[in-house]
Amino acid sequence: MVSPAPANGFALAQQARERYVLHIGRTLPELAKTIDQRLTSLLDQSGTMAEVQLRRDTWGAFKKRHNLWVEDCRNALKKHLAARAGLTEPGSISGQLELVAEGALDDQILASRMAMRVLDKTSSELNDLRLRIQFLERRSELSKSDILFPDVLARLLVEQWKLSGLERDGLGLVQDA
C-alpha cells in the first residue's frame, strides 16, 4: 500500500527544487572551468581559418565573460524558481501564434542536445526525483517548464550564454564537454 503524501508535500517539493537550483548554482563555476579547458584545448587544433578564428574569439570572449555568465545563470535559475513559486508558468504559451526570433530554433536544438547529454548521465536519478516531486504534489505529471527537466535547465544556460555576449556557435564548440 502506498502511503499518502504528507500534508506539507508542496512545501517539501518546493524545498527540493530550491536545493536542486542551489546545487546547480554551486556547480556552475566548475562547469565554467570545464568549458575554459575545452576552449583552450581547441586552440591547438587545426581547421579552416573560420573555425580557428571562431575558437580564438570564443576563448577570448569566455575568458572575459565567464564570471558574468555564471552569475547570470544563477540569477536566471532563481527567477525561474520564483516564477514557479508564484504559480506563473515561465514562458507559457498564450495560445496565439507568434513569430519566432531569429536563431530561436538553433538555440532550442542546442539546448536539446545538451539536455540529451545530461539525461545520458543522470536519467535514473532525475526520473526518481521527478517521481518523488509528483508524489509530494499529488500530480500525474510535472509542468513542461519545471526546472527539474534537463531541457529547461539547458535552455536557461543557452539563453544566458547569449545574453552574456557570447556567440551561439561558440557554445556549440563546448556542448559535448
Tab-separated table of C-alpha atoms in Angstrom:
chain	number	residue	atom	x	y	z
A	1	MET	CA	0.000	0.000	0.000
A	2	VAL	CA	1.280	3.464	-0.897
A	3	SER	CA	1.172	5.979	1.891
A	4	PRO	CA	-0.472	9.329	1.150
A	5	ALA	CA	1.703	12.373	0.541
A	6	PRO	CA	2.379	14.439	3.635
A	7	ALA	CA	0.194	17.468	4.223
A	8	ASN	CA	3.154	19.744	3.570
A	9	GLY	CA	4.050	17.963	0.315
A	10	PHE	CA	4.010	21.144	-1.741
A	11	ALA	CA	6.400	22.841	0.678
A	12	LEU	CA	8.738	19.837	0.575
A	13	ALA	CA	8.613	19.784	-3.218
A	14	GLN	CA	9.445	23.489	-3.370
A	15	GLN	CA	12.296	22.970	-0.924
A	16	ALA	CA	13.638	20.133	-3.097
A	17	ARG	CA	13.563	22.391	-6.162
A	18	GLU	CA	15.327	25.153	-4.214
A	19	ARG	CA	18.067	22.744	-3.163
A	20	TYR	CA	18.368	21.480	-6.734
A	21	VAL	CA	18.781	25.039	-8.040
A	22	LEU	CA	21.255	25.841	-5.267
A	23	HIS	CA	23.306	22.775	-6.160
A	24	ILE	CA	23.257	23.643	-9.875
A	25	GLY	CA	24.360	27.184	-8.984
A	26	ARG	CA	27.249	25.841	-6.935
A	27	THR	CA	28.456	23.643	-9.795
A	28	LEU	CA	28.406	26.424	-12.396
A	29	PRO	CA	31.986	27.604	-11.640
A	30	GLU	CA	33.163	24.025	-12.178
A	31	LEU	CA	31.240	23.935	-15.451
A	32	ALA	CA	32.858	27.237	-16.471
A	33	LYS	CA	36.276	25.755	-15.695
A	34	THR	CA	35.498	22.706	-17.846
A	35	ILE	CA	34.346	24.969	-20.687
A	36	ASP	CA	37.517	27.044	-20.378
A	37	GLN	CA	39.681	23.912	-20.515
A	38	ARG	CA	37.810	22.674	-23.586
A	39	LEU	CA	38.155	26.020	-25.346
A	40	THR	CA	41.858	26.149	-24.502
A	41	SER	CA	42.390	22.660	-25.922
A	42	LEU	CA	40.543	23.626	-29.100
A	43	LEU	CA	43.051	26.427	-29.751
A	44	ASP	CA	45.693	23.855	-30.707
A	45	GLN	CA	43.523	22.027	-33.238
A	46	SER	CA	43.828	22.651	-36.926
A	47	GLY	CA	40.911	23.670	-39.090
A	48	THR	CA	39.752	26.237	-41.587
A	49	MET	CA	40.568	29.863	-40.973
A	50	ALA	CA	36.954	30.490	-39.933
A	51	GLU	CA	36.998	27.598	-37.431
A	52	VAL	CA	40.299	28.716	-35.920
A	53	GLN	CA	39.009	32.295	-35.655
A	54	LEU	CA	35.750	31.150	-34.024
A	55	ARG	CA	37.705	29.121	-31.464
A	56	ARG	CA	40.030	32.028	-30.690
A	57	ASP	CA	37.181	34.552	-30.450
A	58	THR	CA	35.107	32.248	-28.252
A	59	TRP	CA	38.063	31.519	-25.979
A	60	GLY	CA	38.846	35.250	-25.595
A	61	ALA	CA	35.227	36.230	-25.011
A	62	PHE	CA	34.707	33.439	-22.491
A	63	LYS	CA	37.831	34.471	-20.586
A	64	LYS	CA	36.340	37.946	-20.202
A	65	ARG	CA	32.720	36.996	-19.587
A	66	HIS	CA	32.682	33.640	-17.801
A	67	ASN	CA	32.020	35.214	-14.381
A	68	LEU	CA	29.133	37.214	-15.834
A	69	TRP	CA	27.723	34.059	-17.449
A	70	VAL	CA	27.916	32.097	-14.182
A	71	GLU	CA	26.224	34.881	-12.217
A	72	ASP	CA	23.555	35.427	-14.878
A	73	CYS	CA	22.828	31.676	-14.906
A	74	ARG	CA	22.404	31.663	-11.133
A	75	ASN	CA	20.059	34.640	-11.304
A	76	ALA	CA	18.044	33.089	-14.141
A	77	LEU	CA	17.660	29.859	-12.172
A	78	LYS	CA	16.434	31.787	-9.132
A	79	LYS	CA	13.994	33.826	-11.235
A	80	HIS	CA	12.670	30.690	-12.885
A	81	LEU	CA	12.138	29.089	-9.493
A	82	ALA	CA	10.494	32.242	-8.114
A	83	ALA	CA	8.155	32.422	-11.112
A	84	ARG	CA	7.120	28.840	-10.458
A	85	ALA	CA	6.557	29.539	-6.763
A	86	GLY	CA	4.315	32.442	-7.805
A	87	LEU	CA	2.252	29.928	-9.774
A	88	THR	CA	3.045	31.515	-13.105
A	89	GLU	CA	4.323	29.465	-15.967
A	90	PRO	CA	7.657	30.763	-17.236
A	91	GLY	CA	7.458	31.064	-20.986
A	92	SER	CA	3.917	29.732	-21.094
A	93	ILE	CA	2.142	29.724	-24.405
A	94	SER	CA	-0.843	32.011	-24.680
A	95	GLY	CA	-2.484	30.005	-27.463
A	96	GLN	CA	-1.802	32.680	-30.037
A	97	LEU	CA	0.519	32.333	-32.984
A	98	GLU	CA	3.762	34.205	-32.564
A	99	LEU	CA	6.799	34.897	-34.681
A	100	VAL	CA	9.889	33.014	-33.630
A	101	ALA	CA	13.014	35.094	-33.112
A	102	GLU	CA	15.877	34.508	-35.489
A	103	GLY	CA	18.060	31.744	-34.149
A	104	ALA	CA	15.468	30.561	-31.611
A	105	LEU	CA	15.202	27.204	-33.330
A	106	ASP	CA	19.002	26.859	-33.312
A	107	ASP	CA	19.001	27.676	-29.599
A	108	GLN	CA	16.352	25.047	-28.987
A	109	ILE	CA	18.331	22.416	-30.912
A	110	LEU	CA	21.497	23.267	-28.996
A	111	ALA	CA	19.665	23.085	-25.667
A	112	SER	CA	18.080	19.767	-26.637
A	113	ARG	CA	21.473	18.286	-27.434
A	114	MET	CA	22.805	19.455	-24.085
A	115	ALA	CA	19.760	18.014	-22.309
A	116	MET	CA	20.280	14.652	-24.021
A	117	ARG	CA	23.845	14.539	-22.699
A	118	VAL	CA	22.613	15.280	-19.194
A	119	LEU	CA	19.980	12.562	-19.490
A	120	ASP	CA	22.587	10.065	-20.691
A	121	LYS	CA	24.439	10.522	-17.415
A	122	THR	CA	21.635	11.153	-14.906
A	123	SER	CA	18.341	9.864	-16.286
A	124	SER	CA	17.554	7.414	-13.469
A	125	GLU	CA	18.382	9.914	-10.715
A	126	LEU	CA	16.400	12.740	-12.321
A	127	ASN	CA	13.481	10.448	-13.042
A	128	ASP	CA	13.435	9.315	-9.409
A	129	LEU	CA	13.493	12.934	-8.216
A	130	ARG	CA	10.656	13.928	-10.567
A	131	LEU	CA	8.541	10.959	-9.434
A	132	ARG	CA	9.034	11.921	-5.804
A	133	ILE	CA	8.076	15.527	-6.523
A	134	GLN	CA	4.972	14.363	-8.391
A	135	PHE	CA	4.022	12.253	-5.388
A	136	LEU	CA	4.535	15.138	-2.970
A	137	GLU	CA	2.465	17.476	-5.131
A	138	ARG	CA	-0.142	14.808	-5.928
A	139	ARG	CA	0.301	15.332	-9.663
A	140	SER	CA	0.234	12.887	-12.514
A	141	GLU	CA	2.945	14.870	-14.304
A	142	LEU	CA	5.063	17.976	-13.846
A	143	SER	CA	4.751	21.174	-15.831
A	144	LYS	CA	6.832	21.170	-19.013
A	145	SER	CA	8.576	24.304	-17.693
A	146	ASP	CA	9.683	22.650	-14.437
A	147	ILE	CA	13.361	23.238	-13.685
A	148	LEU	CA	13.731	19.523	-12.944
A	149	PHE	CA	13.650	18.808	-16.678
A	150	PRO	CA	17.133	18.965	-18.237
A	151	ASP	CA	15.863	20.758	-21.348
A	152	VAL	CA	14.537	23.625	-19.201
A	153	LEU	CA	17.900	23.959	-17.476
A	154	ALA	CA	19.756	23.723	-20.796
A	155	ARG	CA	17.564	26.442	-22.359
A	156	LEU	CA	18.369	28.741	-19.437
A	157	LEU	CA	22.105	28.104	-19.866
A	158	VAL	CA	21.944	28.762	-23.619
A	159	GLU	CA	19.882	31.914	-23.114
A	160	GLN	CA	22.319	33.281	-20.530
A	161	TRP	CA	25.292	32.385	-22.742
A	162	LYS	CA	23.918	34.653	-25.453
A	163	LEU	CA	22.811	37.387	-23.053
A	164	SER	CA	26.347	37.452	-21.635
A	165	GLY	CA	27.604	38.491	-25.063
A	166	LEU	CA	28.880	35.075	-26.122
A	167	GLU	CA	28.169	33.615	-29.562
A	168	ARG	CA	25.859	30.633	-30.023
A	169	ASP	CA	28.416	28.995	-32.326
A	170	GLY	CA	30.938	29.134	-29.504
A	171	LEU	CA	28.624	27.189	-27.232
A	172	GLY	CA	28.364	24.575	-29.942
A	173	LEU	CA	32.117	24.084	-29.612
A	174	VAL	CA	31.862	23.064	-25.964
A	175	GLN	CA	28.452	21.407	-25.664
A	176	ASP	CA	29.984	17.948	-25.566
A	177	ALA	CA	32.226	18.870	-22.637
